[in-house]
Amino acid sequence: MQRRRSFLATAAAAVATPAIARAQDVIRSAKASYRLVTLSRDLEQPWSIAFLPDGRLLITERPGRLRLFARGRLERAPVGGLPKVYARVQGGLLDVCLHPRFTENRTLYLSYAGEGEGGAATVVARAELAESGGLRGVRPIFEALPRASGGLHFGSRIAFDRAGLMYVTTGERFQMQRAQKLGDLGGKVVRLRDDGSVPPDNPYLGRDGARPEIFTYGHRNPQGIAMHPDTGRMWLIEHGPRGGDELNLLTAGANYGWPLATHGIDYNGATISDHKSLPGMKDPVRAWVPSISPCGLAFYTGDRFPGWKGSLFTGALSNHALFRIELQGERYVGEERLLVDRLPFIRDVRQGPDGLLYLVTYSDDGGLYRLEPA
């Protein structure tokens, strides 16, 4: 218990409100009153955040930088040793995720758009964060082949389950039919061991014409994945086209329909499919029409906001809001829109070791923010 208290004290000091932090007025919602605190406004297109065990934050910037927020300030120099990224349109440096045993091995993972013959693809690299602060031993362990031209729909979230297996989301690169092809890694959720090898119980292992990495398919551009803290099951959130954003509960081997079944239409108003649901395909737990452009996904398990415990949070890029989603078991119950028009383009949301919520906003003057109980 003493060790736990010591860790929390260290973590709290690492993310303590700095002199530059600014707290707005009290905001009242259905189940909590809170303040929005600005921690930094010096980030360029931040995409993801991850907490180190001592409470410091790693923050990715899409143009290809990994930043460190420590002792209440954003460190000026980026973390060194990053791989080269394809930083065009939506491509670039995207997610960052720690190994479940980071305290033992100091291993982390980066997802990014990587370029090669034929174009770009979602890549996951494994690396060690040296005590000196830079990355070493950077090694790509997965690539969502085939590569394609253009800079759209990379997916790119990473999450681990209780067994230590890694889930990676991939977009279909704005080529919708790729999501239905089992010999193609676009538009999928893949499941890997921590070294990039394939677990022996993956659903398509040994099937002719299918990639063994695939866990689920029929996805468009999934940009949020999180493990339920009680059931251990993986939840996914993904962008639809014009309408048809989805919250999905993942089942091994399942087809989630895109583009054969969708609640959305094409950007020019054309029909993509006449079907919202089809036999043999999994329906979303929740579909949004019109789109909210969901990004980032986190279950809240802390005690600082008792009324939010068990809620699922996602940024809503096109709604300029943070969505709090209530579930009852595996059933959608309702949702609440927080921070409406207070922050633009919330790209990621995470719970910190202090039980508070942290957000980053995706813009050239992007910010790091914290929600505190009032």
Coordinates of C-alpha atoms in Angstrom, one line a residue:
M1 CA 0.0 0.0 0.0
Q2 CA 2.9 2.4 0.8
R3 CA 4.4 1.7 -2.6
R4 CA 1.1 2.4 -4.3
R5 CA 0.7 5.7 -2.4
S6 CA 4.3 6.6 -3.3
F7 CA 3.6 5.9 -7.0
L8 CA 0.5 8.0 -7.0
A9 CA 2.3 10.9 -5.4
T10 CA 5.0 10.7 -8.0
A11 CA 2.5 10.6 -10.8
A12 CA 0.5 13.5 -9.4
A13 CA 3.7 15.6 -9.2
A14 CA 4.6 14.7 -12.8
V15 CA 1.2 16.0 -14.1
A16 CA 0.7 18.7 -11.5
T17 CA -1.0 21.9 -12.7
P18 CA 1.8 24.1 -13.9
A19 CA 1.9 27.9 -13.7
I20 CA 0.7 28.1 -17.3
A21 CA -2.4 26.1 -16.7
R22 CA -5.7 28.0 -16.9
A23 CA -8.9 26.7 -15.4
Q24 CA -12.2 27.9 -16.9
D25 CA -15.5 28.3 -15.0
V26 CA -17.3 25.4 -13.5
I27 CA -19.1 23.3 -16.1
R28 CA -22.2 21.4 -15.0
S29 CA -23.3 18.1 -16.6
A30 CA -25.8 15.5 -15.8
K31 CA -23.6 13.5 -13.4
A32 CA -20.6 15.7 -12.7
S33 CA -19.5 19.3 -12.3
Y34 CA -16.0 19.9 -13.6
R35 CA -13.4 22.4 -14.8
L36 CA -11.5 22.4 -18.1
V37 CA -7.8 23.1 -17.4
T38 CA -5.4 24.0 -20.2
L39 CA -2.0 22.4 -19.7
S40 CA -0.3 23.3 -23.0
R41 CA -1.1 25.0 -26.3
D42 CA 2.3 24.3 -28.0
L43 CA 1.5 21.0 -29.9
E44 CA 1.2 20.6 -33.6
Q45 CA -1.6 18.2 -34.6
P46 CA -1.4 16.0 -31.6
W47 CA -2.9 12.5 -32.2
S48 CA -2.4 10.3 -29.1
I49 CA -1.3 10.4 -25.5
A50 CA 0.1 7.7 -23.2
F51 CA 1.0 7.9 -19.5
L52 CA 4.4 6.6 -18.3
P53 CA 4.4 4.8 -14.9
D54 CA 5.7 7.9 -13.2
G55 CA 2.8 10.1 -14.6
R56 CA 4.7 11.8 -17.4
L57 CA 2.9 11.9 -20.7
L58 CA 4.0 10.9 -24.2
I59 CA 2.2 12.8 -26.9
T60 CA 2.5 12.0 -30.7
E61 CA 2.3 14.8 -33.2
R62 CA 1.2 13.8 -36.7
P63 CA 4.0 15.5 -38.6
G64 CA 6.4 13.0 -36.9
R65 CA 7.4 14.0 -33.4
L66 CA 7.0 12.4 -30.1
R67 CA 6.8 14.9 -27.2
L68 CA 7.1 14.5 -23.5
F69 CA 5.0 16.4 -20.9
A70 CA 6.8 16.3 -17.5
R71 CA 6.6 18.3 -14.3
G72 CA 3.8 20.4 -15.6
R73 CA 5.5 21.5 -18.8
L74 CA 5.9 20.3 -22.4
E75 CA 9.6 19.6 -22.9
R76 CA 11.0 21.6 -25.8
A77 CA 13.1 18.9 -27.5
P78 CA 11.2 16.0 -29.1
V79 CA 12.0 12.4 -28.1
G80 CA 14.8 11.2 -30.4
G81 CA 15.1 8.0 -32.5
L82 CA 11.7 7.9 -34.2
P83 CA 11.2 6.1 -37.6
K84 CA 10.6 8.1 -40.7
V85 CA 6.8 8.6 -41.3
Y86 CA 4.7 9.4 -44.3
A87 CA 3.2 12.7 -43.0
R88 CA 0.6 13.6 -45.6
V89 CA -3.1 14.4 -45.2
Q90 CA -4.2 11.9 -42.5
G91 CA -0.9 10.0 -42.5
G92 CA 1.9 10.6 -40.1
L93 CA 2.9 9.6 -36.6
L94 CA -0.3 8.4 -35.0
D95 CA -0.8 6.2 -31.9
V96 CA 1.6 5.4 -29.0
C97 CA 1.0 2.5 -26.6
L98 CA 3.0 1.1 -23.7
H99 CA 3.8 -2.6 -23.4
P100 CA 1.8 -4.1 -20.5
R101 CA 5.1 -4.8 -18.7
F102 CA 6.7 -1.4 -19.5
T103 CA 8.1 -1.1 -16.0
E104 CA 10.2 -4.2 -16.6
N105 CA 11.1 -3.8 -20.3
R106 CA 10.6 -0.1 -21.1
T107 CA 9.0 -1.2 -24.4
L108 CA 6.5 0.8 -26.3
Y109 CA 4.7 0.8 -29.7
L110 CA 4.1 3.4 -32.3
S111 CA 1.7 3.3 -35.2
Y112 CA 2.3 5.5 -38.2
A113 CA 1.9 5.8 -41.9
G114 CA 5.0 4.3 -43.5
E115 CA 6.0 4.6 -47.1
G116 CA 7.4 2.0 -49.5
E117 CA 7.1 0.5 -52.9
G118 CA 3.5 1.0 -54.0
G119 CA 2.6 3.8 -51.5
A120 CA 1.9 3.9 -47.8
A121 CA 0.4 1.7 -45.2
T122 CA -0.2 1.5 -41.5
V123 CA 2.9 0.3 -39.7
V124 CA 3.5 -0.6 -36.0
A125 CA 7.0 -0.4 -34.6
R126 CA 8.3 -1.7 -31.3
A127 CA 11.0 0.3 -29.5
E128 CA 12.6 0.8 -26.1
L129 CA 12.4 4.1 -24.3
A130 CA 15.9 4.6 -22.9
E131 CA 16.4 6.1 -19.5
S132 CA 18.1 9.0 -21.3
G133 CA 14.8 9.8 -23.0
G134 CA 15.3 8.6 -26.6
L135 CA 14.1 5.6 -28.5
R136 CA 16.4 2.7 -29.3
G137 CA 16.0 -0.6 -31.1
V138 CA 13.1 0.7 -33.2
R139 CA 11.8 -2.3 -35.2
P140 CA 8.7 -2.5 -37.4
I141 CA 6.7 -5.6 -36.5
F142 CA 3.5 -5.1 -38.6
E143 CA 2.5 -3.5 -41.8
A144 CA -1.1 -3.4 -43.2
L145 CA -0.3 -4.6 -46.7
P146 CA -0.8 -3.9 -49.5
R147 CA 0.4 -0.4 -49.6
A148 CA -1.7 2.2 -51.4
S149 CA -1.3 5.7 -52.8
G150 CA -2.9 8.7 -51.0
G151 CA -3.1 9.8 -47.4
L152 CA -6.5 8.7 -46.1
H153 CA -7.9 6.1 -43.7
F154 CA -5.0 4.6 -41.7
G155 CA -7.0 3.7 -38.6
S156 CA -4.0 3.2 -36.3
R157 CA -5.1 2.6 -32.7
I158 CA -3.3 0.1 -30.5
A159 CA -4.6 -1.7 -27.4
F160 CA -3.6 -4.7 -25.3
D161 CA -5.9 -7.2 -23.7
R162 CA -5.6 -9.1 -20.4
A163 CA -3.6 -11.9 -22.0
G164 CA -1.0 -9.4 -23.3
L165 CA -2.2 -9.7 -26.9
M166 CA -2.1 -6.5 -29.0
Y167 CA -4.9 -5.2 -31.2
V168 CA -4.2 -2.8 -34.0
T169 CA -6.9 -1.1 -36.1
T170 CA -6.3 -0.4 -39.8
G171 CA -8.3 1.8 -42.2
E172 CA -9.3 0.6 -45.7
R173 CA -7.3 3.5 -47.2
F174 CA -10.4 5.0 -48.8
Q175 CA -10.8 1.9 -50.9
M176 CA -13.9 0.5 -49.4
Q177 CA -13.9 -3.0 -51.0
R178 CA -10.6 -3.8 -49.2
A179 CA -12.5 -4.1 -45.9
Q180 CA -14.2 -7.3 -47.1
K181 CA -11.1 -9.0 -48.5
L182 CA -9.5 -11.5 -46.1
G183 CA -6.3 -11.5 -48.1
D184 CA -5.9 -7.8 -47.4
L185 CA -5.0 -6.1 -44.1
G186 CA -6.9 -2.9 -44.8
G187 CA -10.2 -2.2 -42.9
K188 CA -9.4 -4.8 -40.2
V189 CA -8.6 -5.2 -36.5
V190 CA -5.6 -7.5 -36.3
R191 CA -4.4 -9.4 -33.2
L192 CA -0.8 -10.0 -32.5
R193 CA 1.7 -11.2 -29.9
D194 CA 3.9 -8.4 -28.5
D195 CA 6.6 -9.3 -31.0
G196 CA 4.3 -9.1 -34.0
S197 CA 3.8 -12.8 -34.4
V198 CA 0.4 -14.4 -34.8
P199 CA -1.4 -16.0 -31.8
P200 CA -2.3 -19.7 -32.3
D201 CA -6.0 -19.1 -31.7
N202 CA -6.5 -16.2 -34.2
P203 CA -9.8 -16.9 -36.1
Y204 CA -8.3 -17.0 -39.7
L205 CA -5.0 -18.8 -39.0
G206 CA -4.6 -21.6 -41.5
R207 CA -7.5 -20.5 -43.7
D208 CA -6.5 -20.4 -47.4
G209 CA -6.4 -16.9 -48.8
A210 CA -6.8 -15.2 -45.5
R211 CA -4.3 -13.2 -43.5
P212 CA -3.7 -14.9 -40.2
E213 CA -3.3 -11.6 -38.3
I214 CA -7.0 -10.7 -38.8
F215 CA -9.3 -10.7 -35.8
T216 CA -12.3 -8.9 -37.3
Y217 CA -13.0 -7.3 -40.7
G218 CA -15.5 -5.1 -42.5
H219 CA -14.3 -1.8 -40.9
R220 CA -13.9 1.6 -42.5
N221 CA -11.6 3.8 -40.5
P222 CA -11.5 2.7 -36.8
Q223 CA -9.8 5.3 -34.6
G224 CA -10.6 4.2 -31.1
I225 CA -10.2 0.9 -29.3
A226 CA -10.4 0.1 -25.6
M227 CA -10.8 -3.0 -23.4
H228 CA -13.8 -3.2 -21.0
P229 CA -12.3 -3.1 -17.5
D230 CA -14.7 -5.8 -16.2
T231 CA -15.4 -8.1 -19.1
G232 CA -12.0 -7.8 -20.9
R233 CA -13.7 -7.5 -24.2
M234 CA -12.5 -5.0 -26.8
W235 CA -14.7 -2.1 -27.9
L236 CA -14.1 -0.2 -31.2
I237 CA -15.3 3.1 -32.6
E238 CA -15.0 3.9 -36.2
H239 CA -15.7 6.7 -38.8
G240 CA -18.5 6.1 -41.2
P241 CA -18.8 8.2 -44.4
R242 CA -21.6 10.8 -44.3
G243 CA -23.4 9.3 -41.4
G244 CA -22.9 5.8 -40.1
D245 CA -20.2 6.2 -37.5
E246 CA -20.2 3.1 -35.3
L247 CA -19.5 1.8 -31.8
N248 CA -18.8 -1.9 -32.1
L249 CA -18.2 -4.8 -29.7
L250 CA -15.6 -7.1 -31.2
T251 CA -16.1 -10.8 -31.6
A252 CA -13.4 -13.0 -33.0
G253 CA -13.8 -13.6 -36.8
A254 CA -16.8 -11.3 -37.2
N255 CA -17.6 -9.2 -40.2
Y256 CA -18.8 -5.7 -39.3
G257 CA -20.3 -5.0 -42.7
W258 CA -18.5 -2.1 -44.4
P259 CA -19.3 -1.3 -47.2
L260 CA -22.0 -4.0 -47.7
A261 CA -24.0 -2.8 -44.7
T262 CA -23.9 0.8 -43.5
H263 CA -26.0 3.6 -42.0
G264 CA -24.1 6.2 -44.0
I265 CA -24.2 7.5 -47.5
D266 CA -21.4 8.7 -49.8
Y267 CA -20.0 12.3 -49.5
N268 CA -21.7 13.2 -52.7
G269 CA -25.1 11.9 -51.5
A270 CA -25.0 8.7 -53.4
T271 CA -26.1 5.4 -51.9
I272 CA -23.3 3.1 -50.8
S273 CA -25.6 0.2 -49.8
D274 CA -29.3 -0.4 -49.5
H275 CA -28.6 -2.4 -46.4
K276 CA -28.1 -1.2 -42.8
S277 CA -27.8 -4.8 -41.6
L278 CA -27.2 -8.2 -43.3
P279 CA -27.3 -11.8 -42.2
G280 CA -24.0 -13.1 -40.9
M281 CA -22.7 -9.6 -40.2
K282 CA -22.4 -7.9 -36.8
D283 CA -24.5 -4.8 -36.3
P284 CA -23.1 -1.8 -34.4
V285 CA -24.0 -1.3 -30.7
R286 CA -24.6 2.3 -31.7
A287 CA -24.6 4.1 -35.1
W288 CA -24.6 7.9 -35.4
V289 CA -26.5 9.7 -38.2
P290 CA -25.4 12.4 -38.8
S291 CA -21.7 11.7 -38.2
I292 CA -19.9 12.8 -35.1
S293 CA -16.5 11.7 -36.3
P294 CA -15.4 9.7 -33.2
C295 CA -11.8 9.5 -32.3
G296 CA -10.1 8.0 -29.3
L297 CA -11.8 5.7 -26.8
A298 CA -11.4 5.2 -23.1
F299 CA -13.4 3.6 -20.2
Y300 CA -13.4 5.7 -17.1
T301 CA -12.6 3.6 -14.0
G302 CA -11.5 6.3 -11.5
D303 CA -13.0 7.7 -8.4
R304 CA -12.6 11.4 -9.0
F305 CA -15.9 11.5 -11.1
P306 CA -18.1 9.0 -9.4
G307 CA -21.0 9.7 -11.7
W308 CA -18.9 8.9 -14.7
K309 CA -17.6 5.6 -13.5
G310 CA -18.0 2.9 -16.1
S311 CA -18.7 5.4 -18.9
L312 CA -17.0 5.2 -22.3
F313 CA -15.5 8.5 -23.6
T314 CA -14.7 9.5 -27.2
G315 CA -13.8 12.7 -28.9
A316 CA -16.3 13.9 -31.6
L317 CA -14.3 15.8 -34.1
S318 CA -17.2 17.1 -36.2
N319 CA -19.3 17.9 -33.1
H320 CA -16.5 19.9 -31.3
A321 CA -17.4 17.8 -28.2
L322 CA -16.5 15.0 -25.9
F323 CA -19.1 12.2 -25.8
R324 CA -19.8 10.3 -22.6
I325 CA -21.5 7.0 -23.5
E326 CA -23.4 4.9 -21.0
L327 CA -23.6 1.1 -21.3
Q328 CA -25.6 -1.5 -19.4
G329 CA -23.6 -4.6 -19.9
E330 CA -23.1 -4.8 -23.6
R331 CA -26.1 -2.6 -24.4
Y332 CA -26.0 1.1 -25.3
V333 CA -28.1 3.1 -22.9
G334 CA -27.5 6.7 -23.8
E335 CA -24.9 9.5 -24.2
E336 CA -24.1 13.0 -23.0
R337 CA -22.3 15.7 -25.0
L338 CA -19.6 17.5 -22.9
L339 CA -17.5 20.5 -23.8
V340 CA -19.7 21.4 -26.8
D341 CA -18.0 24.1 -28.8
R342 CA -15.4 24.7 -26.0
L343 CA -12.7 22.6 -27.6
P344 CA -12.2 21.9 -31.4
F345 CA -11.3 18.5 -32.7
I346 CA -10.7 16.3 -29.7
R347 CA -8.5 13.6 -31.1
D348 CA -7.7 11.5 -28.0
V349 CA -9.0 11.0 -24.5
R350 CA -7.3 9.1 -21.7
Q351 CA -7.6 8.5 -18.0
G352 CA -4.5 9.6 -16.1
P353 CA -3.1 7.8 -13.1
D354 CA -4.6 10.5 -11.0
G355 CA -8.1 9.5 -12.0
L356 CA -8.6 12.6 -14.1
L357 CA -9.4 12.8 -17.9
Y358 CA -6.8 14.2 -20.3
L359 CA -7.5 15.3 -23.9
V360 CA -5.6 16.5 -26.9
T361 CA -7.0 18.7 -29.7
Y362 CA -6.0 18.3 -33.3
S363 CA -4.9 21.5 -34.8
D364 CA -1.7 23.4 -35.7
D365 CA -1.9 25.0 -32.2
G366 CA -3.1 21.9 -30.6
G367 CA -3.5 21.6 -26.8
L368 CA -3.3 19.3 -23.9
Y369 CA -6.2 19.6 -21.4
R370 CA -7.4 18.1 -18.2
L371 CA -10.9 17.7 -16.7
E372 CA -11.0 18.2 -12.9
P373 CA -13.9 17.8 -10.6
A374 CA -15.3 21.2 -9.3

